[in-house]
Structure formats: C-alpha cells, structure tokens
C-alpha cells in the first residue's frame, strides 16, 4: 500500500513568510516528484528529483531529496497568495513503475 | 506540456448502474496510464496501472471486477465503475507519463456521484 507521509497536513502562513513541507517514505525511493493541486483542479507537475542529496530550485521553491532517498522537502521562500494549494510528493519505488502520492500539505496564505 | 483529456468531468448515476470514464493522451502515446481516486481534502490513492494491450495491475484492496480497466490503444484507457453504489462517489483522475518514470500529466478528473 501507499506509505508516503507528509507533514504538516495543513499550514497557514502570512504572506511573505516561508513554508516547508516534508515528505517521508517507509521505503527507499528511486525518484520523487512534487505536484501542486489547486482547489477543484488536478495535480500539476513541479519537479522530479532522482539523485541522493539532490537539491533543485525553481525561483522561490527549493526541493531536496534526502541522502537515503527516503525523504524529501519543498521549501517556499516569501510565500505569495498564488502559492495557495495542496502540495503532494509522489514517490517511485525501486521496483515497479507506479508513483505513490504522499498525504499532501494544504497551504493557505493570508494576505 | 503534454495533454491528457478525461471525460466526463462530472457524472451522476443511479445505484446499480455502470459508469465509464475515458482518459485520452492527446498528443503522445501512453503505454501506461494510472487511475487514482481522491476523496475530499485527501490524497490521491493509486487504484490501478493500466497497460496497453495487457491486463491492468490493481493495487491491494481494489476490486478488479468492480473497477474494470481497458487500455485498448496507445492513447485511450477507460475505467468502468460497475454496479455503482453511493460509497463509490468520489473524484477519479487518470494520469499518463510522457515517458516512463518522468513527469505525469493528469486528466481534469471526473466527479462521480452515485444516488
């Protein structure tokens, strides 16, 4: 079954504050992806991490893949109201080709 | 990016009837598609992996006779919810990777309500 957990489940921040969501898997992952889903919408791909310890940046977003390839994080610097949505990690196990989604973190940004 | 189209976006059906949901990759061929189910404010739960030309692979706890999957061509996978019950009401969403183990493109999702 799916065993990818994310914390926190919900996060409310003031606009301009930073935000971080953490993704943890019970098993080693081949790679990990991050998606953003707006209310009423479908998940939209943000990034994929493959290498142990990898760090990637997209403007105000920083993504990390843990050394053991069991955890990952997404950090948003100086949040904006457009960052509102639910952020999901999705892990690909070393066996198989299915991605399992994390439990998600719902971000609310207060103007 | 690549486009995945899902139809219908919303459907209301009576208990006991069957509903078919289509997932099409519009500008690329998808040998594999994934079907997820999402309850309100919850994560996407992988139901099954649809493989073109072969049987679908179902996740543990998902009834294959209840959720029939057909992937007859490289651009179309269908999910049929058979003998639907109110507890089958949910948001069903498909995805297809452009290439294996790369980013997945999601359909718009189907909101199923069984009355």
PDB file of C-alpha atoms in Angstrom:
ATOM      1  CA  UNK A   1       0.000   0.000   0.000  1.00  0.00           C
ATOM      2  CA  UNK A   2       0.862   3.638  -0.078  1.00  0.00           C
ATOM      3  CA  UNK A   3       3.248   4.630   2.671  1.00  0.00           C
ATOM      4  CA  UNK A   4       4.338   8.117   1.851  1.00  0.00           C
ATOM      5  CA  UNK A   5       3.579  10.587   4.598  1.00  0.00           C
ATOM      6  CA  UNK A   6       3.740  14.336   4.532  1.00  0.00           C
ATOM      7  CA  UNK A   7       3.809  16.854   7.326  1.00  0.00           C
ATOM      8  CA  UNK A   8       2.228  19.127   8.158  1.00  0.00           C
ATOM      9  CA  UNK A   9      -1.226  18.278   6.873  1.00  0.00           C
ATOM     10  CA  UNK A  10      -2.259  21.932   6.919  1.00  0.00           C
ATOM     11  CA  UNK A  11      -0.268  25.129   7.101  1.00  0.00           C
ATOM     12  CA  UNK A  12      -1.489  28.703   7.354  1.00  0.00           C
ATOM     13  CA  UNK A  13       1.125  31.400   6.798  1.00  0.00           C
ATOM     14  CA  UNK A  14       1.109  35.134   6.499  1.00  0.00           C
ATOM     15  CA  UNK A  15       2.008  36.374   3.062  1.00  0.00           C
ATOM     16  CA  UNK A  16       5.753  36.835   2.918  1.00  0.00           C
ATOM     17  CA  UNK A  17       6.534  34.084   5.413  1.00  0.00           C
ATOM     18  CA  UNK A  18       8.370  30.942   4.423  1.00  0.00           C
ATOM     19  CA  UNK A  19       6.769  27.498   4.144  1.00  0.00           C
ATOM     20  CA  UNK A  20       8.154  23.976   4.225  1.00  0.00           C
ATOM     21  CA  UNK A  21       6.520  20.603   3.694  1.00  0.00           C
ATOM     22  CA  UNK A  22       8.256  17.333   4.438  1.00  0.00           C
ATOM     23  CA  UNK A  23       7.760  14.009   2.712  1.00  0.00           C
ATOM     24  CA  UNK A  24       8.775  10.701   4.265  1.00  0.00           C
ATOM     25  CA  UNK A  25       8.675   7.214   2.801  1.00  0.00           C
ATOM     26  CA  UNK A  26       8.950   3.938   4.662  1.00  0.00           C
ATOM     27  CA  UNK A  27      10.923   2.512   1.753  1.00  0.00           C
ATOM     28  CA  UNK A  28      13.755   3.732  -0.424  1.00  0.00           C
ATOM     29  CA  UNK A  29      12.583   5.614  -3.474  1.00  0.00           C
ATOM     30  CA  UNK A  30      14.010   5.521  -6.948  1.00  0.00           C
ATOM     31  CA  UNK A  31      12.928   9.081  -7.517  1.00  0.00           C
ATOM     32  CA  UNK A  32      10.437  11.564  -6.189  1.00  0.00           C
ATOM     33  CA  UNK A  33       8.177  14.094  -7.829  1.00  0.00           C
ATOM     34  CA  UNK A  34       6.354  17.107  -6.457  1.00  0.00           C
ATOM     35  CA  UNK A  35       2.950  18.301  -7.600  1.00  0.00           C
ATOM     36  CA  UNK A  36       0.688  21.220  -6.781  1.00  0.00           C
ATOM     37  CA  UNK A  37      -3.079  20.929  -6.816  1.00  0.00           C
ATOM     38  CA  UNK A  38      -5.293  23.979  -6.634  1.00  0.00           C
ATOM     39  CA  UNK A  39      -8.781  23.595  -5.139  1.00  0.00           C
ATOM     40  CA  UNK A  40     -11.039  21.976  -7.719  1.00  0.00           C
ATOM     41  CA  UNK A  41      -8.140  21.304 -10.050  1.00  0.00           C
ATOM     42  CA  UNK A  42      -5.872  18.462 -10.975  1.00  0.00           C
ATOM     43  CA  UNK A  43      -2.266  17.949  -9.862  1.00  0.00           C
ATOM     44  CA  UNK A  44       0.322  19.857 -11.835  1.00  0.00           C
ATOM     45  CA  UNK A  45       3.888  18.629 -12.029  1.00  0.00           C
ATOM     46  CA  UNK A  46       6.515  20.818 -10.374  1.00  0.00           C
ATOM     47  CA  UNK A  47       9.759  18.864 -10.393  1.00  0.00           C
ATOM     48  CA  UNK A  48      11.443  15.471 -10.247  1.00  0.00           C
ATOM     49  CA  UNK A  49      14.426  14.537  -8.076  1.00  0.00           C
ATOM     50  CA  UNK A  50      16.486  11.468  -8.835  1.00  0.00           C
ATOM     51  CA  UNK A  51      19.874  11.646  -7.145  1.00  0.00           C
ATOM     52  CA  UNK A  52      20.634  11.131  -3.474  1.00  0.00           C
ATOM     53  CA  UNK A  53      21.077  14.503  -1.778  1.00  0.00           C
ATOM     54  CA  UNK A  54      19.870  16.380  -4.836  1.00  0.00           C
ATOM     55  CA  UNK A  55      18.762  19.986  -4.459  1.00  0.00           C
ATOM     56  CA  UNK A  56      16.857  21.870  -7.139  1.00  0.00           C
ATOM     57  CA  UNK A  57      15.499  25.383  -7.196  1.00  0.00           C
ATOM     58  CA  UNK A  58      12.676  26.987  -9.108  1.00  0.00           C
ATOM     59  CA  UNK A  59      12.544  30.691  -8.307  1.00  0.00           C
ATOM     60  CA  UNK A  60      11.231  30.793  -4.717  1.00  0.00           C
ATOM     61  CA  UNK A  61      10.859  26.997  -4.458  1.00  0.00           C
ATOM     62  CA  UNK A  62      13.656  24.747  -3.225  1.00  0.00           C
ATOM     63  CA  UNK A  63      13.375  20.978  -3.426  1.00  0.00           C
ATOM     64  CA  UNK A  64      15.609  18.482  -1.641  1.00  0.00           C
ATOM     65  CA  UNK A  65      15.970  14.717  -1.857  1.00  0.00           C
ATOM     66  CA  UNK A  66      17.435  13.043   1.199  1.00  0.00           C
ATOM     67  CA  UNK A  67      20.725  11.194   1.221  1.00  0.00           C
ATOM     68  CA  UNK A  68      18.970   7.914   1.964  1.00  0.00           C
ATOM     69  CA  UNK A  69      16.348   8.634  -0.736  1.00  0.00           C
ATOM     70  CA  UNK A  70      13.565   8.132   1.784  1.00  0.00           C
ATOM     71  CA  UNK A  71      12.611  11.735   2.394  1.00  0.00           C
ATOM     72  CA  UNK A  72      12.235  14.990   0.580  1.00  0.00           C
ATOM     73  CA  UNK A  73      11.239  18.551   1.278  1.00  0.00           C
ATOM     74  CA  UNK A  74       9.777  21.517  -0.518  1.00  0.00           C
ATOM     75  CA  UNK A  75      10.556  24.989   0.800  1.00  0.00           C
ATOM     76  CA  UNK A  76       8.882  28.142  -0.429  1.00  0.00           C
ATOM     77  CA  UNK A  77      10.532  31.449   0.379  1.00  0.00           C
ATOM     78  CA  UNK A  78       8.401  34.552   0.917  1.00  0.00           C
ATOM     79  CA  UNK A  79       5.037  32.984   0.123  1.00  0.00           C
ATOM     80  CA  UNK A  80       2.541  34.724  -2.109  1.00  0.00           C
ATOM     81  CA  UNK A  81      -1.210  34.251  -2.392  1.00  0.00           C
ATOM     82  CA  UNK A  82      -0.644  32.458  -5.672  1.00  0.00           C
ATOM     83  CA  UNK A  83       1.146  29.698  -3.741  1.00  0.00           C
ATOM     84  CA  UNK A  84      -2.161  28.567  -2.224  1.00  0.00           C
ATOM     85  CA  UNK A  85      -2.952  24.914  -2.881  1.00  0.00           C
ATOM     86  CA  UNK A  86      -2.100  21.408  -1.792  1.00  0.00           C
ATOM     87  CA  UNK A  87       1.418  20.191  -2.374  1.00  0.00           C
ATOM     88  CA  UNK A  88       1.940  16.477  -2.918  1.00  0.00           C
ATOM     89  CA  UNK A  89       5.078  14.465  -3.160  1.00  0.00           C
ATOM     90  CA  UNK A  90       4.919  11.274  -5.201  1.00  0.00           C
ATOM     91  CA  UNK A  91       7.483   8.563  -4.788  1.00  0.00           C
ATOM     92  CA  UNK A  92       8.598   5.916  -7.234  1.00  0.00           C
ATOM     93  CA  UNK A  93       9.750   2.778  -5.516  1.00  0.00           C
ATOM     94  CA  UNK A  94      12.829   0.925  -6.680  1.00  0.00           C
ATOM     95  CA  UNK A  95      10.587  -1.828  -8.003  1.00  0.00           C
ATOM     96  CA  UNK A  96       7.726  -1.136 -10.343  1.00  0.00           C
ATOM     97  CA  UNK A  97       6.724   1.980 -12.240  1.00  0.00           C
ATOM     98  CA  UNK A  98       3.931   3.309 -10.040  1.00  0.00           C
ATOM     99  CA  UNK A  99       4.114   6.617  -8.268  1.00  0.00           C
ATOM    100  CA  UNK A 100       2.554   6.736  -4.808  1.00  0.00           C
ATOM    101  CA  UNK A 101       1.327  10.074  -3.601  1.00  0.00           C
ATOM    102  CA  UNK A 102       2.030  11.473  -0.199  1.00  0.00           C
ATOM    103  CA  UNK A 103      -0.752  12.612   2.091  1.00  0.00           C
ATOM    104  CA  UNK A 104      -0.349  16.204   0.954  1.00  0.00           C
ATOM    105  CA  UNK A 105       0.099  19.548   2.685  1.00  0.00           C
ATOM    106  CA  UNK A 106      -2.575  22.161   2.217  1.00  0.00           C
ATOM    107  CA  UNK A 107      -1.127  25.672   2.197  1.00  0.00           C
ATOM    108  CA  UNK A 108      -3.184  28.745   2.957  1.00  0.00           C
ATOM    109  CA  UNK A 109      -1.567  32.138   2.534  1.00  0.00           C
ATOM    110  CA  UNK A 110      -3.142  35.008   4.433  1.00  0.00           C
ATOM    111  CA  UNK A 111      -2.797  38.357   2.639  1.00  0.00           C
TER     112      UNK A 111
ATOM    113  CA  UNK B   1       3.394  20.140 -21.820  1.00  0.00           C
ATOM    114  CA  UNK B   2       1.572  17.055 -22.986  1.00  0.00           C
ATOM    115  CA  UNK B   3      -2.202  16.935 -22.742  1.00  0.00           C
ATOM    116  CA  UNK B   4      -4.340  14.288 -21.118  1.00  0.00           C
ATOM    117  CA  UNK B   5      -8.081  14.609 -21.548  1.00  0.00           C
ATOM    118  CA  UNK B   6     -10.555  12.937 -19.228  1.00  0.00           C
ATOM    119  CA  UNK B   7     -14.272  12.613 -19.878  1.00  0.00           C
ATOM    120  CA  UNK B   8     -16.802  13.157 -18.455  1.00  0.00           C
ATOM    121  CA  UNK B   9     -15.870  15.797 -15.912  1.00  0.00           C
ATOM    122  CA  UNK B  10     -18.994  15.149 -13.883  1.00  0.00           C
ATOM    123  CA  UNK B  11     -21.482  12.322 -13.816  1.00  0.00           C
ATOM    124  CA  UNK B  12     -24.438  11.466 -11.656  1.00  0.00           C
ATOM    125  CA  UNK B  13     -25.777   7.948 -11.843  1.00  0.00           C
ATOM    126  CA  UNK B  14     -28.238   5.729 -10.049  1.00  0.00           C
ATOM    127  CA  UNK B  15     -27.183   2.927  -7.748  1.00  0.00           C
ATOM    128  CA  UNK B  16     -26.690  -0.299  -9.616  1.00  0.00           C
ATOM    129  CA  UNK B  17     -25.748   1.258 -12.923  1.00  0.00           C
ATOM    130  CA  UNK B  18     -22.311   1.341 -14.525  1.00  0.00           C
ATOM    131  CA  UNK B  19     -20.294   4.383 -15.470  1.00  0.00           C
ATOM    132  CA  UNK B  20     -17.440   4.587 -17.963  1.00  0.00           C
ATOM    133  CA  UNK B  21     -14.695   7.177 -17.658  1.00  0.00           C
ATOM    134  CA  UNK B  22     -12.320   7.832 -20.531  1.00  0.00           C
ATOM    135  CA  UNK B  23      -8.742   9.018 -20.357  1.00  0.00           C
ATOM    136  CA  UNK B  24      -7.012  10.063 -23.557  1.00  0.00           C
ATOM    137  CA  UNK B  25      -3.487  11.208 -24.241  1.00  0.00           C
ATOM    138  CA  UNK B  26      -3.979  13.788 -26.982  1.00  0.00           C
ATOM    139  CA  UNK B  27      -0.506  14.442 -28.311  1.00  0.00           C
ATOM    140  CA  UNK B  28       1.561  11.480 -27.210  1.00  0.00           C
ATOM    141  CA  UNK B  29       1.306   7.734 -26.901  1.00  0.00           C
ATOM    142  CA  UNK B  30       0.911   6.299 -23.442  1.00  0.00           C
ATOM    143  CA  UNK B  31       1.642   2.630 -22.961  1.00  0.00           C
ATOM    144  CA  UNK B  32       0.910   3.095 -19.279  1.00  0.00           C
ATOM    145  CA  UNK B  33      -1.751   5.130 -17.567  1.00  0.00           C
ATOM    146  CA  UNK B  34      -2.596   5.372 -13.905  1.00  0.00           C
ATOM    147  CA  UNK B  35      -6.001   5.636 -12.261  1.00  0.00           C
ATOM    148  CA  UNK B  36      -6.383   7.387  -8.931  1.00  0.00           C
ATOM    149  CA  UNK B  37      -9.226   8.067  -6.577  1.00  0.00           C
ATOM    150  CA  UNK B  38      -9.339  11.161  -4.405  1.00  0.00           C
ATOM    151  CA  UNK B  39     -11.698  11.848  -1.519  1.00  0.00           C
ATOM    152  CA  UNK B  40     -12.316  15.464  -0.450  1.00  0.00           C
ATOM    153  CA  UNK B  41      -9.266  17.052   1.125  1.00  0.00           C
ATOM    154  CA  UNK B  42      -7.339  13.795   0.887  1.00  0.00           C
ATOM    155  CA  UNK B  43      -4.522  12.417  -1.170  1.00  0.00           C
ATOM    156  CA  UNK B  44      -4.632  10.594  -4.458  1.00  0.00           C
ATOM    157  CA  UNK B  45      -4.896   6.864  -3.893  1.00  0.00           C
ATOM    158  CA  UNK B  46      -3.497   4.773  -6.708  1.00  0.00           C
ATOM    159  CA  UNK B  47      -6.132   2.279  -7.805  1.00  0.00           C
ATOM    160  CA  UNK B  48      -4.536   0.572 -10.758  1.00  0.00           C
ATOM    161  CA  UNK B  49      -1.979   0.753 -13.512  1.00  0.00           C
ATOM    162  CA  UNK B  50      -3.403   0.446 -16.991  1.00  0.00           C
ATOM    163  CA  UNK B  51      -1.152  -1.250 -19.522  1.00  0.00           C
ATOM    164  CA  UNK B  52      -1.773  -1.043 -23.242  1.00  0.00           C
ATOM    165  CA  UNK B  53      -2.525  -4.448 -24.691  1.00  0.00           C
ATOM    166  CA  UNK B  54      -2.423  -6.324 -21.409  1.00  0.00           C
ATOM    167  CA  UNK B  55      -4.273  -6.649 -18.127  1.00  0.00           C
ATOM    168  CA  UNK B  56      -4.292  -3.834 -15.645  1.00  0.00           C
ATOM    169  CA  UNK B  57      -2.385  -4.124 -12.397  1.00  0.00           C
ATOM    170  CA  UNK B  58      -4.575  -3.393  -9.400  1.00  0.00           C
ATOM    171  CA  UNK B  59      -3.452  -2.113  -6.031  1.00  0.00           C
ATOM    172  CA  UNK B  60      -4.195  -4.125  -2.940  1.00  0.00           C
ATOM    173  CA  UNK B  61      -7.777  -3.746  -1.829  1.00  0.00           C
ATOM    174  CA  UNK B  62      -9.098  -2.549  -5.184  1.00  0.00           C
ATOM    175  CA  UNK B  63     -11.693  -4.885  -6.674  1.00  0.00           C
ATOM    176  CA  UNK B  64     -10.825  -5.580 -10.290  1.00  0.00           C
ATOM    177  CA  UNK B  65     -14.336  -6.797 -11.059  1.00  0.00           C
ATOM    178  CA  UNK B  66     -15.750  -3.601  -9.647  1.00  0.00           C
ATOM    179  CA  UNK B  67     -13.398  -1.239 -11.438  1.00  0.00           C
ATOM    180  CA  UNK B  68     -12.873  -2.529 -14.946  1.00  0.00           C
ATOM    181  CA  UNK B  69      -9.950  -1.072 -16.835  1.00  0.00           C
ATOM    182  CA  UNK B  70      -9.377  -1.349 -20.550  1.00  0.00           C
ATOM    183  CA  UNK B  71      -6.375   0.062 -22.391  1.00  0.00           C
ATOM    184  CA  UNK B  72      -7.082  -0.942 -25.945  1.00  0.00           C
ATOM    185  CA  UNK B  73      -4.979   1.660 -27.703  1.00  0.00           C
ATOM    186  CA  UNK B  74      -1.895   3.760 -27.063  1.00  0.00           C
ATOM    187  CA  UNK B  75      -3.979   6.849 -26.439  1.00  0.00           C
ATOM    188  CA  UNK B  76      -7.032   5.617 -24.570  1.00  0.00           C
ATOM    189  CA  UNK B  77      -7.686   3.968 -21.235  1.00  0.00           C
ATOM    190  CA  UNK B  78     -11.133   3.523 -19.745  1.00  0.00           C
ATOM    191  CA  UNK B  79     -12.280   2.908 -16.204  1.00  0.00           C
ATOM    192  CA  UNK B  80     -15.740   1.433 -15.756  1.00  0.00           C
ATOM    193  CA  UNK B  81     -17.306   1.543 -12.319  1.00  0.00           C
ATOM    194  CA  UNK B  82     -19.714  -1.384 -12.349  1.00  0.00           C
ATOM    195  CA  UNK B  83     -22.844  -1.678 -10.240  1.00  0.00           C
ATOM    196  CA  UNK B  84     -22.110   1.659  -8.651  1.00  0.00           C
ATOM    197  CA  UNK B  85     -23.041   2.342  -5.036  1.00  0.00           C
ATOM    198  CA  UNK B  86     -23.110   5.640  -3.135  1.00  0.00           C
ATOM    199  CA  UNK B  87     -19.787   4.787  -1.488  1.00  0.00           C
ATOM    200  CA  UNK B  88     -18.207   4.802  -4.947  1.00  0.00           C
ATOM    201  CA  UNK B  89     -18.917   8.520  -5.148  1.00  0.00           C
ATOM    202  CA  UNK B  90     -15.544  10.206  -5.457  1.00  0.00           C
ATOM    203  CA  UNK B  91     -13.163  12.123  -7.684  1.00  0.00           C
ATOM    204  CA  UNK B  92     -11.466   9.799 -10.172  1.00  0.00           C
ATOM    205  CA  UNK B  93      -8.420  11.030 -12.002  1.00  0.00           C
ATOM    206  CA  UNK B  94      -6.094   9.491 -14.540  1.00  0.00           C
ATOM    207  CA  UNK B  95      -2.518  10.285 -15.400  1.00  0.00           C
ATOM    208  CA  UNK B  96      -0.052   9.299 -18.062  1.00  0.00           C
ATOM    209  CA  UNK B  97       3.702   9.747 -18.122  1.00  0.00           C
ATOM    210  CA  UNK B  98       5.091  11.066 -21.359  1.00  0.00           C
ATOM    211  CA  UNK B  99       7.996   8.692 -20.923  1.00  0.00           C
ATOM    212  CA  UNK B 100       8.433   6.034 -18.262  1.00  0.00           C
ATOM    213  CA  UNK B 101       9.287   7.425 -14.838  1.00  0.00           C
ATOM    214  CA  UNK B 102       9.052  11.024 -15.955  1.00  0.00           C
ATOM    215  CA  UNK B 103       6.507  13.644 -15.040  1.00  0.00           C
ATOM    216  CA  UNK B 104       2.919  12.521 -15.255  1.00  0.00           C
ATOM    217  CA  UNK B 105       0.254  14.561 -16.948  1.00  0.00           C
ATOM    218  CA  UNK B 106      -3.117  14.430 -15.307  1.00  0.00           C
ATOM    219  CA  UNK B 107      -6.570  14.486 -16.759  1.00  0.00           C
ATOM    220  CA  UNK B 108      -9.054  17.000 -15.435  1.00  0.00           C
ATOM    221  CA  UNK B 109     -10.696  14.364 -13.242  1.00  0.00           C
ATOM    222  CA  UNK B 110     -14.224  13.001 -13.056  1.00  0.00           C
ATOM    223  CA  UNK B 111     -16.560  13.790 -10.192  1.00  0.00           C
ATOM    224  CA  UNK B 112     -18.790  10.739  -9.767  1.00  0.00           C
ATOM    225  CA  UNK B 113     -21.920  10.968  -7.666  1.00  0.00           C
ATOM    226  CA  UNK B 114     -23.982   7.836  -7.152  1.00  0.00           C
ATOM    227  CA  UNK B 115     -27.512   8.444  -5.909  1.00  0.00           C
TER     228      UNK B 115
END
